[in-house]
Short mmCIF file of C-alpha atoms in Angstrom, two decimals:
data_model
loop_
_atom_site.label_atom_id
_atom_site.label_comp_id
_atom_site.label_asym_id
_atom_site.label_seq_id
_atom_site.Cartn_x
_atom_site.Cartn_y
_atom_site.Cartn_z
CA UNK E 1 -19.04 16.67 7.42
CA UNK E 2 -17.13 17.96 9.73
CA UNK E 3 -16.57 14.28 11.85
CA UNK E 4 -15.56 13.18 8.51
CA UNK E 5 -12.62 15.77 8.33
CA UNK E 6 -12.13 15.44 11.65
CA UNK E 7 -11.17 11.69 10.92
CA UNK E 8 -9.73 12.23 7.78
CA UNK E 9 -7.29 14.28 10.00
CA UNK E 10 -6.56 11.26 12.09
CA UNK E 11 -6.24 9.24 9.69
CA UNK E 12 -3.30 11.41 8.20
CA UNK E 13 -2.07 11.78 11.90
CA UNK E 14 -1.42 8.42 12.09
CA UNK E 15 -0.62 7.28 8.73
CA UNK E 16 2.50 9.82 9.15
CA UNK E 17 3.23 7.84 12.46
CA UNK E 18 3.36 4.58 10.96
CA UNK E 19 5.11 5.71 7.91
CA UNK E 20 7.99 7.41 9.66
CA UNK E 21 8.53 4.27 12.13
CA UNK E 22 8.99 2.10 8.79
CA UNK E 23 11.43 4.47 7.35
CA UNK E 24 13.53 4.42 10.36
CA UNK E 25 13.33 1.10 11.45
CA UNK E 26 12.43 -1.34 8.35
CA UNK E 27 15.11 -3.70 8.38
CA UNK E 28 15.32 -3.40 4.11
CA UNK E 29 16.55 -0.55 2.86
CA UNK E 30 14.93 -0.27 -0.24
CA UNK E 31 11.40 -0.57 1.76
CA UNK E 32 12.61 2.37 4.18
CA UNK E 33 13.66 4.67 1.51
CA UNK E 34 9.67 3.89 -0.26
CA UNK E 35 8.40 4.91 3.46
CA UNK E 36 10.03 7.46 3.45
CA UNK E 37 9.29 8.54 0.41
CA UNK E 38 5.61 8.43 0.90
CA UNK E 39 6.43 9.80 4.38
CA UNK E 40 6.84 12.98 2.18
CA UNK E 41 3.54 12.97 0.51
CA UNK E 42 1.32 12.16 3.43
CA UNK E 43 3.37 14.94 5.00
CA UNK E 44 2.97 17.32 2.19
CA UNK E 45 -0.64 16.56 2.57
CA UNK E 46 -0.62 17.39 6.70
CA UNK E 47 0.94 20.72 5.37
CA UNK E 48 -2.09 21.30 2.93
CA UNK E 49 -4.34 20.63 5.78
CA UNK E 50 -2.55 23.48 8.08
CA UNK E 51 -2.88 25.68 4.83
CA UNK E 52 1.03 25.77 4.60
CA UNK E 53 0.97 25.59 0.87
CA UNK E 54 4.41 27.01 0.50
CA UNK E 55 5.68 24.70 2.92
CA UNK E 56 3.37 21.79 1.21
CA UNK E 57 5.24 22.72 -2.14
CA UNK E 58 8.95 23.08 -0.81
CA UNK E 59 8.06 19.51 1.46
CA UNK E 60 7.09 17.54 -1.56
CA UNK E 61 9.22 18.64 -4.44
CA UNK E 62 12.49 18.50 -1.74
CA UNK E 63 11.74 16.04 0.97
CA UNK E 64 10.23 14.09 -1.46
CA UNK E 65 11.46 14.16 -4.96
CA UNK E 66 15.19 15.47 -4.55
CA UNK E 67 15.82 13.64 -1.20
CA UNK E 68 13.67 10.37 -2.06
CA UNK E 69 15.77 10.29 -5.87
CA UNK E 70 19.06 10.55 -4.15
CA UNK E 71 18.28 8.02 -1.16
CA UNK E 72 17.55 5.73 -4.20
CA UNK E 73 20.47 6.63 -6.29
CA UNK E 74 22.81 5.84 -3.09
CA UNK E 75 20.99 2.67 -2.24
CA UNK E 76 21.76 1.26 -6.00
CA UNK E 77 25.66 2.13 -5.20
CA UNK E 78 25.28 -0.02 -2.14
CA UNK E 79 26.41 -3.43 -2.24
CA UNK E 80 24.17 -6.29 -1.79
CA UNK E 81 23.64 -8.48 0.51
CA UNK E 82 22.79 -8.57 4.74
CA UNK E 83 22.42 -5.20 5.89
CA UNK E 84 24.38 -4.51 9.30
CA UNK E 85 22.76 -4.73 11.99
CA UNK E 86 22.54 -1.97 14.96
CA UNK E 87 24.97 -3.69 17.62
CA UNK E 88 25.78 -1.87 20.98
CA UNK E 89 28.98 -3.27 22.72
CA UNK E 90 28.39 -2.83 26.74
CA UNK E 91 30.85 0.30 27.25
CA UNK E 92 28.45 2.04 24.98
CA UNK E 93 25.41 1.38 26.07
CA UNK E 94 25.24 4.33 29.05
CA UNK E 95 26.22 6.92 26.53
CA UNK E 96 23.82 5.97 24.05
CA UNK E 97 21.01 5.62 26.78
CA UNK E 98 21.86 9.53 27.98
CA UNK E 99 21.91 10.75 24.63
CA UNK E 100 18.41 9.27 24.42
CA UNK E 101 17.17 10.70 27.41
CA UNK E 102 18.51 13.97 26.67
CA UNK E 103 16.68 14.05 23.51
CA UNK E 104 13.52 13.18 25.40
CA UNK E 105 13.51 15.51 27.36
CA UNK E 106 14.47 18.01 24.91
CA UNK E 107 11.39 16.93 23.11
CA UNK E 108 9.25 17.25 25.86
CA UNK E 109 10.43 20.84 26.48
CA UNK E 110 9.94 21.85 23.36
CA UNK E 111 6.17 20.37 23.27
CA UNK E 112 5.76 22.63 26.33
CA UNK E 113 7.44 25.36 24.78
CA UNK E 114 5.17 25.27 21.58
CA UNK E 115 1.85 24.46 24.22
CA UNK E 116 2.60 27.59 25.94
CA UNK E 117 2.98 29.89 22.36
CA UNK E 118 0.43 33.01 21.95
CA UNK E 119 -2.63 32.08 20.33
CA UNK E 120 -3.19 32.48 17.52
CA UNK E 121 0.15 33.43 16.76
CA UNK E 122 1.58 36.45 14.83
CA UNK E 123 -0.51 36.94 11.89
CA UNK E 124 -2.13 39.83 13.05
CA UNK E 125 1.35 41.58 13.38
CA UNK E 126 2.16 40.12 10.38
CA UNK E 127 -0.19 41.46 8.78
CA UNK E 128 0.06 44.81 10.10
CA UNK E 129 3.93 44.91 8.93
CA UNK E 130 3.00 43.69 5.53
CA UNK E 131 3.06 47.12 3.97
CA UNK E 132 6.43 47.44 5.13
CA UNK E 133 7.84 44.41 3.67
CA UNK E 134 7.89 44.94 -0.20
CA UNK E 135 5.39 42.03 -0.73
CA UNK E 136 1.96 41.00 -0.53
CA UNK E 137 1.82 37.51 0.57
CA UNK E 138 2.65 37.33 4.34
CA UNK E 139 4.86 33.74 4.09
CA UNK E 140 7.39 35.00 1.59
CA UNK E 141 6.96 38.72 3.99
CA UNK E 142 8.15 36.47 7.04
CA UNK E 143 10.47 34.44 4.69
CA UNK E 144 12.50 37.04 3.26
CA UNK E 145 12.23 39.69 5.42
CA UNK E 146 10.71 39.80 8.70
CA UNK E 147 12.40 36.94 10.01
CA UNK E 148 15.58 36.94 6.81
CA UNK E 149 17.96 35.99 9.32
CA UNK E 150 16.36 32.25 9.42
CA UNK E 151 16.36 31.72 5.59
CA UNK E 152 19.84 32.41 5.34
CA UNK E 153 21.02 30.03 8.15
CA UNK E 154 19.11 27.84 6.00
CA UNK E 155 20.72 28.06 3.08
CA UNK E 156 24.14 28.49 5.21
CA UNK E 157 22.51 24.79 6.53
CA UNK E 158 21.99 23.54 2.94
CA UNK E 159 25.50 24.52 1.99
CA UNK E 160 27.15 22.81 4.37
CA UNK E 161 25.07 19.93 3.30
CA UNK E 162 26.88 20.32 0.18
CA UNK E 163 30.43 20.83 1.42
CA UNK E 164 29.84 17.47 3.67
CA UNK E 165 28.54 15.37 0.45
CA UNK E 166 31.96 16.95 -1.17
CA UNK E 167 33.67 16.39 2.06
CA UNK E 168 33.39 12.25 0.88
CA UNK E 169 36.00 11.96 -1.49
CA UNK E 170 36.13 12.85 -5.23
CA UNK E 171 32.75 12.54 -7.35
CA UNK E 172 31.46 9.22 -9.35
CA UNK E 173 30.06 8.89 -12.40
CA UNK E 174 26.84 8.61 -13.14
CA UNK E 175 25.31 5.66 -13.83
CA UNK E 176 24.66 4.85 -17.61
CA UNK E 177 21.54 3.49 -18.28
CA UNK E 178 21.83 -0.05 -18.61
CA UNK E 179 20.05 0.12 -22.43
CA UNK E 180 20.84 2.77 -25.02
CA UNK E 181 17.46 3.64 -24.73
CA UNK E 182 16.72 7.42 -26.08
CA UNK E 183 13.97 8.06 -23.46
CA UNK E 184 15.89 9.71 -20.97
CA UNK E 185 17.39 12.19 -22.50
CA UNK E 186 14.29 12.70 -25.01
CA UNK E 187 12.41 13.51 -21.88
CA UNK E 188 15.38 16.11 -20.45
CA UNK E 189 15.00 18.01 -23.45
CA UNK E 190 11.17 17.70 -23.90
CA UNK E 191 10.87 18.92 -20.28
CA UNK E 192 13.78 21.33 -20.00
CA UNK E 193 11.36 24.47 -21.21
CA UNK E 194 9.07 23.57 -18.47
CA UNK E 195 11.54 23.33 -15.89
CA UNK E 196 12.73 26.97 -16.22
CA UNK E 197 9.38 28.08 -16.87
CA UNK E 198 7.58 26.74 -13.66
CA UNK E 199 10.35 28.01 -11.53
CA UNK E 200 10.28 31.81 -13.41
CA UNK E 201 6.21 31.41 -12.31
CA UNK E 202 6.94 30.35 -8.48
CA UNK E 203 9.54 33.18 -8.36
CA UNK E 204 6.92 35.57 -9.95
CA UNK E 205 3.97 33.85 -7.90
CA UNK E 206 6.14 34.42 -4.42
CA UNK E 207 5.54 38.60 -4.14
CA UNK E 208 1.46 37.55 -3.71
CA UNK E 209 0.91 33.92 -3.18
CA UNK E 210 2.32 30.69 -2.34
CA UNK E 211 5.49 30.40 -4.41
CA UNK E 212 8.80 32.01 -3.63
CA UNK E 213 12.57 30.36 -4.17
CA UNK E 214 12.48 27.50 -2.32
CA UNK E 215 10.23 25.95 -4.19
CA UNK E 216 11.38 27.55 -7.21
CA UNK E 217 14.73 26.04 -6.57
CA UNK E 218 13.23 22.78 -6.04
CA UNK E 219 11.57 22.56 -9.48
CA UNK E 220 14.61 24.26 -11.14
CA UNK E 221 16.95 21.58 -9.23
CA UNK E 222 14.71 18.92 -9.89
CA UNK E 223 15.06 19.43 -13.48
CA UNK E 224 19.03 19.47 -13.09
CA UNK E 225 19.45 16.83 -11.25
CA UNK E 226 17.12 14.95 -14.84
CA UNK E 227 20.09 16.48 -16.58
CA UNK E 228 23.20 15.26 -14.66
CA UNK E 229 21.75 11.86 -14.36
CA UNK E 230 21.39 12.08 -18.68
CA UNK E 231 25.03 12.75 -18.09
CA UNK E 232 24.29 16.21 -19.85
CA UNK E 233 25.80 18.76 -17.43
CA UNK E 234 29.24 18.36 -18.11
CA UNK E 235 30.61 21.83 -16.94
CA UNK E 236 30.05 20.74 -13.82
CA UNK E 237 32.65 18.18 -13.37
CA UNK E 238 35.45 20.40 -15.62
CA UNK E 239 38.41 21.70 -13.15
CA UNK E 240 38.41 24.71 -15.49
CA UNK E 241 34.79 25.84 -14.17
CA UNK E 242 35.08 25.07 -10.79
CA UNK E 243 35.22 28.70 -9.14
CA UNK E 244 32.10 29.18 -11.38
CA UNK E 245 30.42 26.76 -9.56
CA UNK E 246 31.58 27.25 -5.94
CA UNK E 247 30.66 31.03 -6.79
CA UNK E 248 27.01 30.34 -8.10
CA UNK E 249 26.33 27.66 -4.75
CA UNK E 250 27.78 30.64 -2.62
CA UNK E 251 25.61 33.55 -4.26
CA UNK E 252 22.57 33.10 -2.73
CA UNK E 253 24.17 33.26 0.81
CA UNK E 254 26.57 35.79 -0.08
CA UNK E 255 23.85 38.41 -1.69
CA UNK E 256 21.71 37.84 1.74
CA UNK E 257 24.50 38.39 4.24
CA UNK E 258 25.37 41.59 1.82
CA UNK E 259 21.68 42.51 2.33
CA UNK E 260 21.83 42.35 6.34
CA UNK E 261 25.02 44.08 6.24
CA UNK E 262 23.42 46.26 4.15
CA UNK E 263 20.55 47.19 6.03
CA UNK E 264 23.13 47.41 9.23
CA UNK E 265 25.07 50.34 7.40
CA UNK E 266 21.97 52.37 6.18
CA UNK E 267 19.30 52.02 9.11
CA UNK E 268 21.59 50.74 11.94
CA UNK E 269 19.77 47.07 12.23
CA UNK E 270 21.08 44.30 11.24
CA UNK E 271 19.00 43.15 8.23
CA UNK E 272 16.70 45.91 8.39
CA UNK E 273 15.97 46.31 4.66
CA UNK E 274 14.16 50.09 3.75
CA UNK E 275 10.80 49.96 3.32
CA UNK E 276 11.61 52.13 -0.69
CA UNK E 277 13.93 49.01 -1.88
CA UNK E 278 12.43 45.81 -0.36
CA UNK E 279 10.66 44.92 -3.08
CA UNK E 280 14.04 45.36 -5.55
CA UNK E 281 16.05 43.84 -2.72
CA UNK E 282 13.83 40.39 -2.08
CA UNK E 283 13.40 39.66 -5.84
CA UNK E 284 17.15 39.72 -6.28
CA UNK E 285 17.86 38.01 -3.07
CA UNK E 286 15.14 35.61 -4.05
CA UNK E 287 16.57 35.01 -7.82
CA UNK E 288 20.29 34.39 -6.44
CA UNK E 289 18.62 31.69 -3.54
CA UNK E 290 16.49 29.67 -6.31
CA UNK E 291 20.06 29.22 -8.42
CA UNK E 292 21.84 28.35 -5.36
CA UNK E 293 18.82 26.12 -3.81
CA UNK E 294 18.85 24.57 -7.78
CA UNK E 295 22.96 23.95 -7.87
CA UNK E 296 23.17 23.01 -3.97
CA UNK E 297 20.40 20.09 -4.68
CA UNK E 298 22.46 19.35 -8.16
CA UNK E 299 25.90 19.50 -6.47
CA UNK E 300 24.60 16.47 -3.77
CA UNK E 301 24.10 14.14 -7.10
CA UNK E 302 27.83 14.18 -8.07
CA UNK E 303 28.59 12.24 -4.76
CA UNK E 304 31.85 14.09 -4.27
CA UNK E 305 33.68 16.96 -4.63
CA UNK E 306 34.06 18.01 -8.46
CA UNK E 307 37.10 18.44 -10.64
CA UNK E 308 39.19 16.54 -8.19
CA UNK J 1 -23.57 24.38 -19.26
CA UNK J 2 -21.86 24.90 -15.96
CA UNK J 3 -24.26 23.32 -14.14
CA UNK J 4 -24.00 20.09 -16.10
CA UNK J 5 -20.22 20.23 -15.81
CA UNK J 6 -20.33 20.48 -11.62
CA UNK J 7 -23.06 17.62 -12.07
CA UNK J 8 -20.69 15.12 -13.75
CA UNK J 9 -17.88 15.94 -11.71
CA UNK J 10 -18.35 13.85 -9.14
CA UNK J 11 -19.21 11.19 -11.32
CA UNK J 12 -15.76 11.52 -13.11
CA UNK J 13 -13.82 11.80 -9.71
CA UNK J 14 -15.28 8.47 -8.75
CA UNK J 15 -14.65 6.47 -11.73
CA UNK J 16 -10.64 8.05 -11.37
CA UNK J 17 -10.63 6.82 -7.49
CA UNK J 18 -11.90 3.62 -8.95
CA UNK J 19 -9.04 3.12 -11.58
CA UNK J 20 -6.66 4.01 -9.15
CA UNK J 21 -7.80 1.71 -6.47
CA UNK J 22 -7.30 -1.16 -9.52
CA UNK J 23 -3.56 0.16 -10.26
CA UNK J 24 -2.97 -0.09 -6.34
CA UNK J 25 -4.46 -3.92 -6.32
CA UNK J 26 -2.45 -4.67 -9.59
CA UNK J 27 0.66 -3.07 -7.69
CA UNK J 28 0.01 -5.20 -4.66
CA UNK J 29 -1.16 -8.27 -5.79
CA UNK J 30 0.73 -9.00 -9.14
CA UNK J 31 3.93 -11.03 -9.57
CA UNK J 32 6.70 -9.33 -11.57
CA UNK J 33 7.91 -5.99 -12.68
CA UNK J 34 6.41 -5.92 -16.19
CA UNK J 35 2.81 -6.45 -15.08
CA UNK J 36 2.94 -4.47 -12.27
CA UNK J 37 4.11 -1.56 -14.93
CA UNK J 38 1.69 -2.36 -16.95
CA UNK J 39 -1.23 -2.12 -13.98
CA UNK J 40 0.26 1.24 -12.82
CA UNK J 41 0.77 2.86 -15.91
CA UNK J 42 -2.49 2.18 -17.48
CA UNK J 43 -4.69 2.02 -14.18
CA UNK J 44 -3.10 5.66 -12.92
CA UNK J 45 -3.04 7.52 -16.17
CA UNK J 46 -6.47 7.09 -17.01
CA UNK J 47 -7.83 7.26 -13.22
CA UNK J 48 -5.54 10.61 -12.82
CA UNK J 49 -7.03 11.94 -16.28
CA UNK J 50 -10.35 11.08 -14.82
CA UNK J 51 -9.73 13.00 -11.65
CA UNK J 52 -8.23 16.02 -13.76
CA UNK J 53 -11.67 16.12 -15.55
CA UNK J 54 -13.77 15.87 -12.93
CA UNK J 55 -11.19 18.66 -11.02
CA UNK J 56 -11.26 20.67 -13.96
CA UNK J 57 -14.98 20.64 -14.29
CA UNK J 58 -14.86 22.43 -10.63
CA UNK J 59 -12.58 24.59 -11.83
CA UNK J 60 -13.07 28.20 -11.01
CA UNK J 61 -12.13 29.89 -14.48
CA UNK J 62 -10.86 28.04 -17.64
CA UNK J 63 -7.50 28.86 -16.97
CA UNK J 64 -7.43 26.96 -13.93
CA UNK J 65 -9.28 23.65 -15.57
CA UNK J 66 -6.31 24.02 -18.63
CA UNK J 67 -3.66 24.18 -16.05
CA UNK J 68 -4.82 20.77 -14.08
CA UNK J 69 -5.12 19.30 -17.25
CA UNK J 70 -1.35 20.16 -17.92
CA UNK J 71 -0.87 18.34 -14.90
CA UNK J 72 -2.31 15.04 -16.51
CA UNK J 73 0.06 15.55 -20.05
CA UNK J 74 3.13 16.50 -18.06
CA UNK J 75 2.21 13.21 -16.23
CA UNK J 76 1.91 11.14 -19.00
CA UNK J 77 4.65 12.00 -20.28
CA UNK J 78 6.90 11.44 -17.69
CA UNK J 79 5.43 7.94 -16.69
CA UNK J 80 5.12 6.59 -19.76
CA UNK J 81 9.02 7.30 -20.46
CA UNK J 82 9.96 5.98 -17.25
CA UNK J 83 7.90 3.14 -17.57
CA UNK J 84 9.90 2.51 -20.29
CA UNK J 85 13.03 3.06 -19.40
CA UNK J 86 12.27 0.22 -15.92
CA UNK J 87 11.27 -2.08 -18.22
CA UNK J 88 14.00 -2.07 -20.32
CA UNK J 89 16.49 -1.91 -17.43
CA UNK J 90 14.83 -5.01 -16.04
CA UNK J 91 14.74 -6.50 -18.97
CA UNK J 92 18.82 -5.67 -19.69
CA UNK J 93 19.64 -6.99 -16.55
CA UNK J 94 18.03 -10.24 -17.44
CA UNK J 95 14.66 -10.06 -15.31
CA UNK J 96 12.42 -12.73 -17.23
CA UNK J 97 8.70 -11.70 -17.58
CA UNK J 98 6.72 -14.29 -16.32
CA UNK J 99 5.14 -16.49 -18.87
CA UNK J 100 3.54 -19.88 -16.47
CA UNK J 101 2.06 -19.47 -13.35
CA UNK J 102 4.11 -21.23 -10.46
CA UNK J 103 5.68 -20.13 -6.95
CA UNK J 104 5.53 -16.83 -5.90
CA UNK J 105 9.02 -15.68 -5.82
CA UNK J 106 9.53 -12.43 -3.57
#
């Protein structure tokens, strides 16, 4: 059995290989984005092997679903025809050649870096500061309070993910479906219940098991991003409501930076959150990041900045 | 009762692998976008329902076996609309199903 996981393993191993050298280098578009695509799954699946559920979660509903819809939804605004070819002129060939082998050798450093990591890790100390933390499952512990600081550079990251998509120029329409069909937004509304009730459950789910707001956020955003491509969230283009939404992408950042700050002013540490309000303080921090994660991965779909 | 349940489990798991291995070929090996539909819609609902038996069957408590069957409606659901709504896009933008056999075009 266990020669048979073993390869199994290998199998995924290499499958993730392969996959991720199509998506870069397939010379169609269309059959990159699909490889990368099911690069997502397969690497959901590596995740699920590692017993990273949360991470398995977060890696298929965002790298796969929201990234793979919106690589699709820019390739159909692309125009047809030859794709452009990678061309070096000869001045630009040493640069690109360094920049290469710096990123070699980064990578190699950082393989020796992770090589030379403590074994097995820190889930003994995590587990020791667990009563501390306000929660019982030790990922959403690390997540969203042990080691805060991270999440909300990666929200700060997703934002300015946002503000570079905005950065592009106004936003464009959605695409009408090419048929009047009523499928579409049939299935918005038959779903829509679902899609704030699954999130509510991984928000609920995060204090003792594999959940939290990431992937929360996913499924919520997931669900919006159904909706603005039904053409059925139209507060979101209205100048009128655009504070609203620059405030809601921003809350989930803002309440966590007012959280370390916080913790700075009542136990001296920066983001040291007391042990009698953790719980309080993570389920509101958590609730504000799911509705930012949600609008951030909505606000990529408009292609442009709102309201402009 | 439980015991008959784990026993056909396996059984049902197989047959779903089987159905999907079918929608894969049909994916792979057939010509245009309407028949290809067709092989993945039919082939993958009913090999992922079979799966979702067979899973549920293992299924710790009966809560657990209700929610992976969720998993096969909310499925159905959503493929059979956007089944749908390919087809007819294909079919606005003037994609002919196939009616003779001839060429392969790619």
């Amino acid at each position: 059995m266990s020669t048979f996981i073993i390869g199994f393993d290998l199998l995924l191993g290499a499958g993730l290989l392969w996959l991720a050298w199509q998506a870069l280098f397939h010379p169609k578009p269309f059959a990159a984005v699909v490889h990368f695509m099911a690069f997502g799954l397969v690497m959901a699946l590596v995740w699920v092997r590692l017993e990273a559920l949360d991470i398995a979660l977060a890696e298929a509903a965002i790298g796969t679903g929201v990234t793979g819809a919106l690589l699709l939804a820019a390739l159909g605004r692309l125009p047809n025809g030859a794709t452009p070819r990678l061309a070096l002129r000869p001045w630009q060939r040493p640069p690109v050649a360094l920049a290469l082998g710096v990123v070699l050798l980064l990578g190699l450093w950082l393989a020796w870096v992770a090589w030379q990591l403590p074994r097995p890790g820190l889930s003994a100390e995590v587990t020791a500061a667990l009563p501390e933390s306000g929660v019982r499952h030790p990922v959403t512990a690390v997540l969203l309070n042990l080691r805060a600081l991270d999440t909300m550079l990666e929200l700060a990251v997703m934002l300015g993910a946002v503000w570079l998509v905005w950065s592009l120029g106004p936003e464009l329409r959605p695409y009408a479906p090419a048929t009047a069909l009523p499928g579409l937004p049939a299935l918005t509304r038959l779903l829509h219940p679902l899609f704030l009730m699954v999130p509510a459950y991984l928000l609920w789910r995060g204090s003792h098991a594999p959940g939290g707001a990431f992937p929360a956020g996913a499924v919520l955003g997931a669900g919006g991003v159904l909706l603005l491509l039904a053409d059925a969230v139209p507060w979101m283009q209205r100048p009128d409501r655009q504070p609203l939404l620059r405030l809601l992408l921003s809350t989930g950042l803002v309440l966590f930076l007012g959280l370390a700050l916080g913790g700075l002013l009542l136990t001296g540490t920066f983001f040291a959150i007391p042990v009698a309000i953790a719980a309080l303080a993570i389920l509101v921090v958590e609730v504000a990041a799911a509705l930012s994660i949600a609008l951030m991965l909505m606000a990529c779909y408009l292609y442009g900045e709102p309201g402009r | 009762m439980t015991e008959g349940l784990a026993l056909i489990a396996p059984w049902l798991i197989a047959a779903g692998v089987l159905f999907f291995m079918a929608g894969a070929l049909g994916l792979w090996r057939f010509p245009d976008v309407y028949s290809r539909l067709h092989a993945l819609t039919k082939a993958d609902n009913l090999g992922l329902g079979l799966l979702c038996l067979g899973l549920a069957c293992q299924a710790a408590s009966v809560s657990a076996a209700l929610k992976i069957l969720l998993v096969w409606g909310l499925v159905l659901v959503a493929s059979s609309i956007g089944a749908t709504l390919m087809a007819s896009t294909a079919l606005a933008r003037g994609l002919r199903p196939r009616t003779r056999r001839g060429s392969r075009d790619s």
